[in-house]
Coordinates of C-alpha atoms in Angstrom, one line a residue:
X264 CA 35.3 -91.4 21.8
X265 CA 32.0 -93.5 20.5
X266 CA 32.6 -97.0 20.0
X267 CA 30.3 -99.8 18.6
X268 CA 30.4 -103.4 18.9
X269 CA 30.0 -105.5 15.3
X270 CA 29.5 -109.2 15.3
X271 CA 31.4 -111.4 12.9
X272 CA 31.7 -115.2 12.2
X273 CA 35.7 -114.9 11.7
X274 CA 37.2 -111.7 12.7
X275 CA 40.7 -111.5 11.1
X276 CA 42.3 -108.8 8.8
X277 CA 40.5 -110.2 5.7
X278 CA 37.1 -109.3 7.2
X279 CA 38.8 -105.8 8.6
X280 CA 39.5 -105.4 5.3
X281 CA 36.4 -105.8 4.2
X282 CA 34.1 -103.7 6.8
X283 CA 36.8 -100.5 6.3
X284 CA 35.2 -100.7 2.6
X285 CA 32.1 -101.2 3.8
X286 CA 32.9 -97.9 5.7
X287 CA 34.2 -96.0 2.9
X288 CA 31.0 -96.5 0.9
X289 CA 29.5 -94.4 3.3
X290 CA 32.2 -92.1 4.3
X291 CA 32.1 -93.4 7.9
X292 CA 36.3 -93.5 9.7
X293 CA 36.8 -95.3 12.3
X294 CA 40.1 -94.2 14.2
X295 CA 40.8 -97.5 15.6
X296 CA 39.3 -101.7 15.0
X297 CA 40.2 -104.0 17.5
X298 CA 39.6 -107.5 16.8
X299 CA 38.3 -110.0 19.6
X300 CA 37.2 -113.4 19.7
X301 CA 33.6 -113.0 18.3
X302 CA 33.5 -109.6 16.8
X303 CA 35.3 -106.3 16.1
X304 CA 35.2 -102.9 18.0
X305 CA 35.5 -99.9 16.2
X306 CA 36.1 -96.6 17.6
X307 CA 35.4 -93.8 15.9
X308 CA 35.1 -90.0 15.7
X309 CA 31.8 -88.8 17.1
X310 CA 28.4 -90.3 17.4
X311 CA 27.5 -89.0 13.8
X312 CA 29.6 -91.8 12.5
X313 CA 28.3 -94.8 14.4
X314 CA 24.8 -93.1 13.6
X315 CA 25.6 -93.6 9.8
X316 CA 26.8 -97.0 10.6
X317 CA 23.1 -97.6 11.9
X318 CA 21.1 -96.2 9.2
X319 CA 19.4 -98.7 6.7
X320 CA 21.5 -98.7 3.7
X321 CA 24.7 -98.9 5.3
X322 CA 23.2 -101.6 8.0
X323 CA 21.8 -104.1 5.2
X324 CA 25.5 -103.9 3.5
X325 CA 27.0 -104.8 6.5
X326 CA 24.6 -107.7 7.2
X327 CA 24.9 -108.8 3.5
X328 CA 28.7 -109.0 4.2
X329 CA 28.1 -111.5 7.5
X330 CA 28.3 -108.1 10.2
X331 CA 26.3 -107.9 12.5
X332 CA 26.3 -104.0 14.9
X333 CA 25.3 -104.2 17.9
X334 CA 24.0 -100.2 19.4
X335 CA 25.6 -100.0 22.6
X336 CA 23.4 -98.8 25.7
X337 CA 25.0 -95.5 26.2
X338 CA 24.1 -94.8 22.2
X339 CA 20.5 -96.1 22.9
X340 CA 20.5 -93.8 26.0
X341 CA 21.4 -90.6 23.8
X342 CA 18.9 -91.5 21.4
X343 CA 16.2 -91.3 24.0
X344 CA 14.3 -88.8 24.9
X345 CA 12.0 -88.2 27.5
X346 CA 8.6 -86.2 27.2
X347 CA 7.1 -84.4 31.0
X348 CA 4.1 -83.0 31.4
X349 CA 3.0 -84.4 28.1
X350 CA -1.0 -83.4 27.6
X351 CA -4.0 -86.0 28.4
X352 CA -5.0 -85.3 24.8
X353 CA -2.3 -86.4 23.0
X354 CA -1.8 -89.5 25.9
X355 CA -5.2 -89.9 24.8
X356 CA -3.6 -91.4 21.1
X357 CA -2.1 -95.1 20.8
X358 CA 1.8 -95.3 20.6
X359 CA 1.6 -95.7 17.1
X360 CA -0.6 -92.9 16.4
X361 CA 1.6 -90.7 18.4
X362 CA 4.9 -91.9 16.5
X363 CA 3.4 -91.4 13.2
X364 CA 2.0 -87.3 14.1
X365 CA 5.4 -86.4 15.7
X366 CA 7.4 -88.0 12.5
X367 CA 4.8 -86.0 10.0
X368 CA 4.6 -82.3 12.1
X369 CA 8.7 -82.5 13.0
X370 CA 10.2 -82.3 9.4
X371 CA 13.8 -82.1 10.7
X372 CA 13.8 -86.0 12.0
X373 CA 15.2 -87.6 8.9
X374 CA 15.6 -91.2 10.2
X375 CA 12.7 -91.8 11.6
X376 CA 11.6 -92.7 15.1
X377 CA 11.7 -96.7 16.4
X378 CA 9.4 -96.6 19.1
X379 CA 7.3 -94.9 21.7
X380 CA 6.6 -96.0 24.8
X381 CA 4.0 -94.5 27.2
X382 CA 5.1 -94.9 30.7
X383 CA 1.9 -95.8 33.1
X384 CA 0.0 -93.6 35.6
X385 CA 2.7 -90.8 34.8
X386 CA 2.1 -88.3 32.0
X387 CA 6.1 -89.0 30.5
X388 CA 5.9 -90.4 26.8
X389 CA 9.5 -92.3 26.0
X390 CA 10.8 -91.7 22.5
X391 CA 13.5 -94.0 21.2
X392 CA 14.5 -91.9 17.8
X393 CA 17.0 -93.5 15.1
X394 CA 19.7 -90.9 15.3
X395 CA 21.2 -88.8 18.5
X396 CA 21.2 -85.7 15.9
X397 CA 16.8 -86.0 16.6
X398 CA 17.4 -86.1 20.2
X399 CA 19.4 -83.1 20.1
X400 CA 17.3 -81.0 18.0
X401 CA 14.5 -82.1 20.1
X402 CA 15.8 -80.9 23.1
X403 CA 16.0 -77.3 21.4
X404 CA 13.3 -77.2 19.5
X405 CA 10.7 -79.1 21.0
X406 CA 8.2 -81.6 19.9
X407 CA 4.9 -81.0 17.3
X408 CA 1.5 -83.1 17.5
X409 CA -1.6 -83.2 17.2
X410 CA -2.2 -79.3 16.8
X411 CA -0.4 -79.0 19.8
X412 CA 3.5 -77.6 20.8
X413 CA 5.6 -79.8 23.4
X414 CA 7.8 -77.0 24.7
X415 CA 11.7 -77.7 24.1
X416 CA 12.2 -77.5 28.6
X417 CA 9.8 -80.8 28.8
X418 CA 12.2 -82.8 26.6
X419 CA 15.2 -84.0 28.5
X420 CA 17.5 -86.6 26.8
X421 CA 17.9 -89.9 29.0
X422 CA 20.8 -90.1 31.6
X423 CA 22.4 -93.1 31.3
X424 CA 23.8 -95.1 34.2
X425 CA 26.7 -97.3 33.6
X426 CA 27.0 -101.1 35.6
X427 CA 30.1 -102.9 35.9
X428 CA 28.5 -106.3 35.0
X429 CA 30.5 -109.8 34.6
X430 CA 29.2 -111.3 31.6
X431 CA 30.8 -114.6 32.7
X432 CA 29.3 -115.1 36.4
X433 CA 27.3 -111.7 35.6
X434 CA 28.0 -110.5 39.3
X435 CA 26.8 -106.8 39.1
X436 CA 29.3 -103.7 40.5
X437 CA 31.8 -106.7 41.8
X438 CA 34.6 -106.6 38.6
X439 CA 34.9 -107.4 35.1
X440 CA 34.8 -110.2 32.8
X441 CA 38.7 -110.0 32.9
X442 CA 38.8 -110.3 36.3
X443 CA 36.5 -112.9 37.1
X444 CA 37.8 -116.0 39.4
X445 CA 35.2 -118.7 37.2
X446 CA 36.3 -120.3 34.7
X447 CA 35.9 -119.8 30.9
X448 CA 34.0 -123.4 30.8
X449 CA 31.6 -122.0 33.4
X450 CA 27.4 -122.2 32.2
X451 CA 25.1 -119.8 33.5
X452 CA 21.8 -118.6 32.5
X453 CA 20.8 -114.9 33.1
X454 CA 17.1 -115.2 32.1
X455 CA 16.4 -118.1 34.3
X456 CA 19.1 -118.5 36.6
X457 CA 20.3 -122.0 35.4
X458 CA 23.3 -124.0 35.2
X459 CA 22.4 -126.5 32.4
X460 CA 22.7 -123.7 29.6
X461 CA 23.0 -120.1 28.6
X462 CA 20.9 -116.8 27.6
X463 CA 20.9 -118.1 23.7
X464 CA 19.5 -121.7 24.3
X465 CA 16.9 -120.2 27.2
X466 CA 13.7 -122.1 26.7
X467 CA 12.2 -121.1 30.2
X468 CA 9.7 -119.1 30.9
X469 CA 10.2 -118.6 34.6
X470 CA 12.4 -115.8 34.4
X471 CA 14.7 -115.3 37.2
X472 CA 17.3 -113.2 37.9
X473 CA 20.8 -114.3 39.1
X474 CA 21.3 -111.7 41.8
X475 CA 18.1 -111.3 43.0
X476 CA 16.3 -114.4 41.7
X477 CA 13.6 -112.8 41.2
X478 CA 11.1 -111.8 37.8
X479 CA 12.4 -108.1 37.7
X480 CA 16.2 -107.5 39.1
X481 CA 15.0 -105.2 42.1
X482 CA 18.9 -105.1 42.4
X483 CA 20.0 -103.4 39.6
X484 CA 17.0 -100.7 40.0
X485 CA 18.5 -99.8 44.0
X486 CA 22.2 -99.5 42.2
X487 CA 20.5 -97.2 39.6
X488 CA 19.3 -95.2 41.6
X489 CA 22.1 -94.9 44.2
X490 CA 24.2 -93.4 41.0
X491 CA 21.5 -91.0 40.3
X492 CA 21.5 -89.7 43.7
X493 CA 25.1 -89.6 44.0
X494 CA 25.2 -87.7 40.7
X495 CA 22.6 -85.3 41.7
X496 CA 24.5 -84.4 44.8
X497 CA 27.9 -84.1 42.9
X498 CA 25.9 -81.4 40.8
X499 CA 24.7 -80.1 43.3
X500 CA 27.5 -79.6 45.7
X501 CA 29.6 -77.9 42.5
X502 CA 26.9 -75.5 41.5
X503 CA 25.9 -74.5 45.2
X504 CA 30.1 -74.2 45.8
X505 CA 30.3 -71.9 42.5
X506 CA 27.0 -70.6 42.4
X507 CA 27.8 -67.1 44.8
X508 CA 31.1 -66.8 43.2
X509 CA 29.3 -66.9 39.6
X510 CA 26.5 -64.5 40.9
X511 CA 28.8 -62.3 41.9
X512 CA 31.0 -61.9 38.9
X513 CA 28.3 -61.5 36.8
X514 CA 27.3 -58.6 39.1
X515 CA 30.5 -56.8 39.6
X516 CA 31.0 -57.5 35.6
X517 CA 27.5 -55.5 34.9
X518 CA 28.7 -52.8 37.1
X519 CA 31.8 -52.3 35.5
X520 CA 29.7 -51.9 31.8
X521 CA 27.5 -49.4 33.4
X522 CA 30.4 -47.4 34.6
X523 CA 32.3 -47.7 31.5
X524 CA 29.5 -47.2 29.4
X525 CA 27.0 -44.6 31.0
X526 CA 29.2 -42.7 33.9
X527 CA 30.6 -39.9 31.5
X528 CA 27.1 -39.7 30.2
X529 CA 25.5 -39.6 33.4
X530 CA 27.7 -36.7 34.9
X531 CA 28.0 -34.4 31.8
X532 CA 24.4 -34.4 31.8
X533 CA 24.1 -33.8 35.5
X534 CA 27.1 -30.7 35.3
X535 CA 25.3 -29.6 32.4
X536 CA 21.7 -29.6 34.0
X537 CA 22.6 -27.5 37.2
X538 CA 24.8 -24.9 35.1
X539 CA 20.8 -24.7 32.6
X540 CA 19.5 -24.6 36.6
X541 CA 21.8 -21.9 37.3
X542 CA 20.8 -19.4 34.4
X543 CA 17.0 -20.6 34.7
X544 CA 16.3 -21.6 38.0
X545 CA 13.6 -24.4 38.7
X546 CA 14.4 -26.3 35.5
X547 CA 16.6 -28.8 37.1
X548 CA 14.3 -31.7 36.9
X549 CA 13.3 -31.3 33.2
X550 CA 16.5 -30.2 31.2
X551 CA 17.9 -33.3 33.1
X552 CA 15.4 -35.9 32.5
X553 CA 15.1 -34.3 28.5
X554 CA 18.8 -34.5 28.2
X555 CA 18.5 -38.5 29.7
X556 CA 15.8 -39.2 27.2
X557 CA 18.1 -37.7 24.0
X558 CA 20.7 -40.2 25.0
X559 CA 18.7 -43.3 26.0
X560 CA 19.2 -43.3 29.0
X561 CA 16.5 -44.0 32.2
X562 CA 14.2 -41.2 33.7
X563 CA 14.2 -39.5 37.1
X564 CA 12.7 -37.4 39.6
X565 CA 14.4 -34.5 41.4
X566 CA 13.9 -31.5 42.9
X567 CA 13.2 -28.9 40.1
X568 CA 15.5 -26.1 41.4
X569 CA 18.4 -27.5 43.5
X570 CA 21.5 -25.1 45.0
X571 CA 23.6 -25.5 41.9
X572 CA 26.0 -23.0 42.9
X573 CA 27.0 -24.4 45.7
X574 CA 27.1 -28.0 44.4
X575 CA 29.3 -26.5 41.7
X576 CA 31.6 -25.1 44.1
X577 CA 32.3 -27.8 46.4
X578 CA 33.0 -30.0 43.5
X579 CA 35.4 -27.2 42.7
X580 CA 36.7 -27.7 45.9
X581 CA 37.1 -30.9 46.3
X582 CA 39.2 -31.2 43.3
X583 CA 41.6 -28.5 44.5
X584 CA 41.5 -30.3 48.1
X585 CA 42.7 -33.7 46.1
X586 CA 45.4 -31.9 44.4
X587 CA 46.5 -30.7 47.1
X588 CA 46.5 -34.3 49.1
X589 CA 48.5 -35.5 46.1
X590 CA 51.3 -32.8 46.5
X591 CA 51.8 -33.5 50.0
X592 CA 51.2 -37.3 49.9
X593 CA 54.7 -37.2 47.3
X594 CA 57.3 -35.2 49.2
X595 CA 59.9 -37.4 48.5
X596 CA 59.5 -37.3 44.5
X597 CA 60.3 -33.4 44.4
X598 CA 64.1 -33.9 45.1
X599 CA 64.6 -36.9 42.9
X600 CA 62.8 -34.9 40.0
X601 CA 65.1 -32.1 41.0
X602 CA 68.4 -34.2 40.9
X603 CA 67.2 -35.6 37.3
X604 CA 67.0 -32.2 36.5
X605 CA 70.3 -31.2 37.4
X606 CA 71.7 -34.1 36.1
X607 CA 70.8 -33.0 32.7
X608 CA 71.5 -29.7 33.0
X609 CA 75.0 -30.7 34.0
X610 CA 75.2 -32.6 30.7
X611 CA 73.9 -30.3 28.5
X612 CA 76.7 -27.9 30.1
X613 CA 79.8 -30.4 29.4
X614 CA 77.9 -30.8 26.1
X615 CA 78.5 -27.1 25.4
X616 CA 81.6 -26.9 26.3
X617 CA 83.2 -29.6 24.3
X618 CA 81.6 -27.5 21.2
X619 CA 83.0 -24.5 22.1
X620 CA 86.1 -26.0 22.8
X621 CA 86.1 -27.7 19.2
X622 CA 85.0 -24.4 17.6
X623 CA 87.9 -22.3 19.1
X624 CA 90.5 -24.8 18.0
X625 CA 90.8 -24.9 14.2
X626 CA 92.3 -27.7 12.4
X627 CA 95.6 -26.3 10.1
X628 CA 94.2 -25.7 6.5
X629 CA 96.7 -27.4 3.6
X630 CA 98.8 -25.3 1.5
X631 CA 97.7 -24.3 -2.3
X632 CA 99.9 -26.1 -4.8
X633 CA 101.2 -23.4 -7.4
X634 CA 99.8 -23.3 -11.0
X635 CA 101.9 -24.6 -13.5
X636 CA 102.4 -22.3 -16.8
X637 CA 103.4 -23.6 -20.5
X638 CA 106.0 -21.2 -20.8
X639 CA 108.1 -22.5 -18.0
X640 CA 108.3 -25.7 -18.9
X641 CA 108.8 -25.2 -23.0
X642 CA 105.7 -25.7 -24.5
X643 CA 104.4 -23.7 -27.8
X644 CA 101.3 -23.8 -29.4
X645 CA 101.3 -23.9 -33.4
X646 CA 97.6 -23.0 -35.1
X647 CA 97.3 -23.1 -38.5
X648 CA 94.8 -21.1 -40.5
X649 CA 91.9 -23.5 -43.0
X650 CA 90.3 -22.0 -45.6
X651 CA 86.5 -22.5 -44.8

């Protein structure tokens, strides 16, 4: 989850308040602010968001309001890219001139590019763009100046390298800041090594590192690099450990499609070839190879008139050989298909007999009720004649 740093005078829920509408002006969410002494930290979704918290609109309303972000290091690090193999020609340019070809040739970077650095007696160019969106796409894309193409394989974003540093005692790879044994009253200087006063009062310039005490922390650079080396070989263990096991998936899985796909091809062409060689002999080779060309599949040379009798006939035997391994490789299914058998015979038997035993014994039919005349029980009909 990305997570930014923003400076306030008095972090409290009034000024939460106001930097989640700050927020909402430019549809940035954060997921969660927590407030600290000096400032607030805001999680949010993805680096898109703290990229839009960046850009210049959004970062002058937030000033204006008393805010002050700070881009963390790993956010700086994604937003880097670095350039190998980069041509004498364009090296030949100033920084500036460099900055200003790549922003007008690459239409895609929409917030611009902050700086370029040209790394001595090295042929890498450093690009520091305003959004981790350009670093992507230059990674996939590539890079266009001066008339010339910076292929997509000599970009490579920069790896950052994370150092647990105290910024109380500012002891490097030791502990946190919550965990330190000094003081909160203690005064230390990391630009000049001092105990009279810290970084933001610094007037010195003899620069001097705590650890080290020296100009450039040679400290820092050995723990760098000991990370980098430690992740290289953590790659590199894991993809030698799963790199035979991947190569040989990815065989076995192409074998597999070629059977699937091309073995029932393959072998109806071949049967069909040798009975064409069998009515014409010597045209083995070509009716083959034409019927492989009708059905896209690759040529081949063979002899022109091979024995296709007998090749037919062994395959006919072999298939009558298997059938017959099959029946005598099962004896022991015979009888229990037999029993099965018998078993429903034996059913279908009682089954007839219970309807022949219902068919012979007839159920007694009811007696007819006599009809019932007028005459026997005094009725008489009268008509009477209308004229009409």
């Amino acid at each position: 989850m990305a997570r930014v740093r923003i400076k306030h005078p008095h972090p409290n829920n009034h000024s939460k308040l106001q930097l989640l509408r700050a927020f909402s002006e430019y549809l940035i969410y954060a997921t969660r602010i927590i407030l600290t002494p000096d400032s607030f930290i805001v999680l949010t979704r993805s680096d898109e968001d703290i990229d839009s918290i960046f850009e210049k609109e959004c970062n002058e309303t937030l000033h204006v309001a008393g805010f002050e972000p700070i881009l963390p290091p790993e956010m700086r690090a994604k937003r880097t890219v670095l350039v190998f193999n980069t041509d004498d020609y364009i090296l030949s340019h100033s920084e500036d001139e460099i900055k200003q070809k790549i922003i007008h040739k690459n239409t895609w970077i929409k917030q611009g590019i902050d700086c370029i650095f040209k790394i001595p007696s090295s042929k890498i160019l450093k690009i520091y763009f305003n959004s981790t969106n350009a670093a992507k796409l230059a990674t996939d894309k590539g890079l266009l100046a001066f008339h010339m193409s910076i292929p997509s394989y000599n970009v490579k974003v920069e790896e950052f390298i994370p150092i647990t540093t105290c910024m109380r005692c500012y002891a490097i790879e030791q502990h946190t800041t919550n965990k330190c044994t000094m003081p909160e009253t203690h005064t230390v200087c990391s630009e000049c090594a001092s105990d009279k006063h810290t970084w933001k009062t610094c007037t010195s310039n003899i620069k001097k590192r705590l650890n080290c005490l020296a100009n450039k922390c040679h400290l820092r650079k050995k723990i760098k690099e000991e990370k980098r080396k430690q992740n290289k070989n953590s790659s590199k263990t894991y993809s030698q450990a799963t790199q035979n096991n991947t190569n040989s998936n990815n065989t076995n899985t192409q074998n597999i499609n070629i059977e699937k796909d091309k073995a029932t091809k393959i072998l109806t062409r071949i049967l069909h070839s040798h009975i064409l060689n069998i009515a014409n002999p010597g045209s083995y080779n070509d009716e083959l190879n034409n019927l492989f060309k009708l059905n896209n599949l690759p040529s081949i040379n063979l002899p022109p008139n091979p024995p296709s009798k007998n090749i037919l006939s062994l395959t006919a035997e072999c298939k009558i050989n298997t059938k017959e391994v099959q029946v005598a490789n099962e004896p022991d299914e015979e009888p229990e298909e037999e029993l099965e058998i018998e078993e429903i015979e034996e059913e279908a038997e009682d089954s007839l007999h219970t309807i022949q035993a219902t068919e012979k014994v007839k159920p007694p039919q009811p007696t007819p009720t006599p009809k019932i005349q007028g005459k026997n029980i005094g009725l008489k009909l009268i008509t009477k004649r209308t004229a009409g």
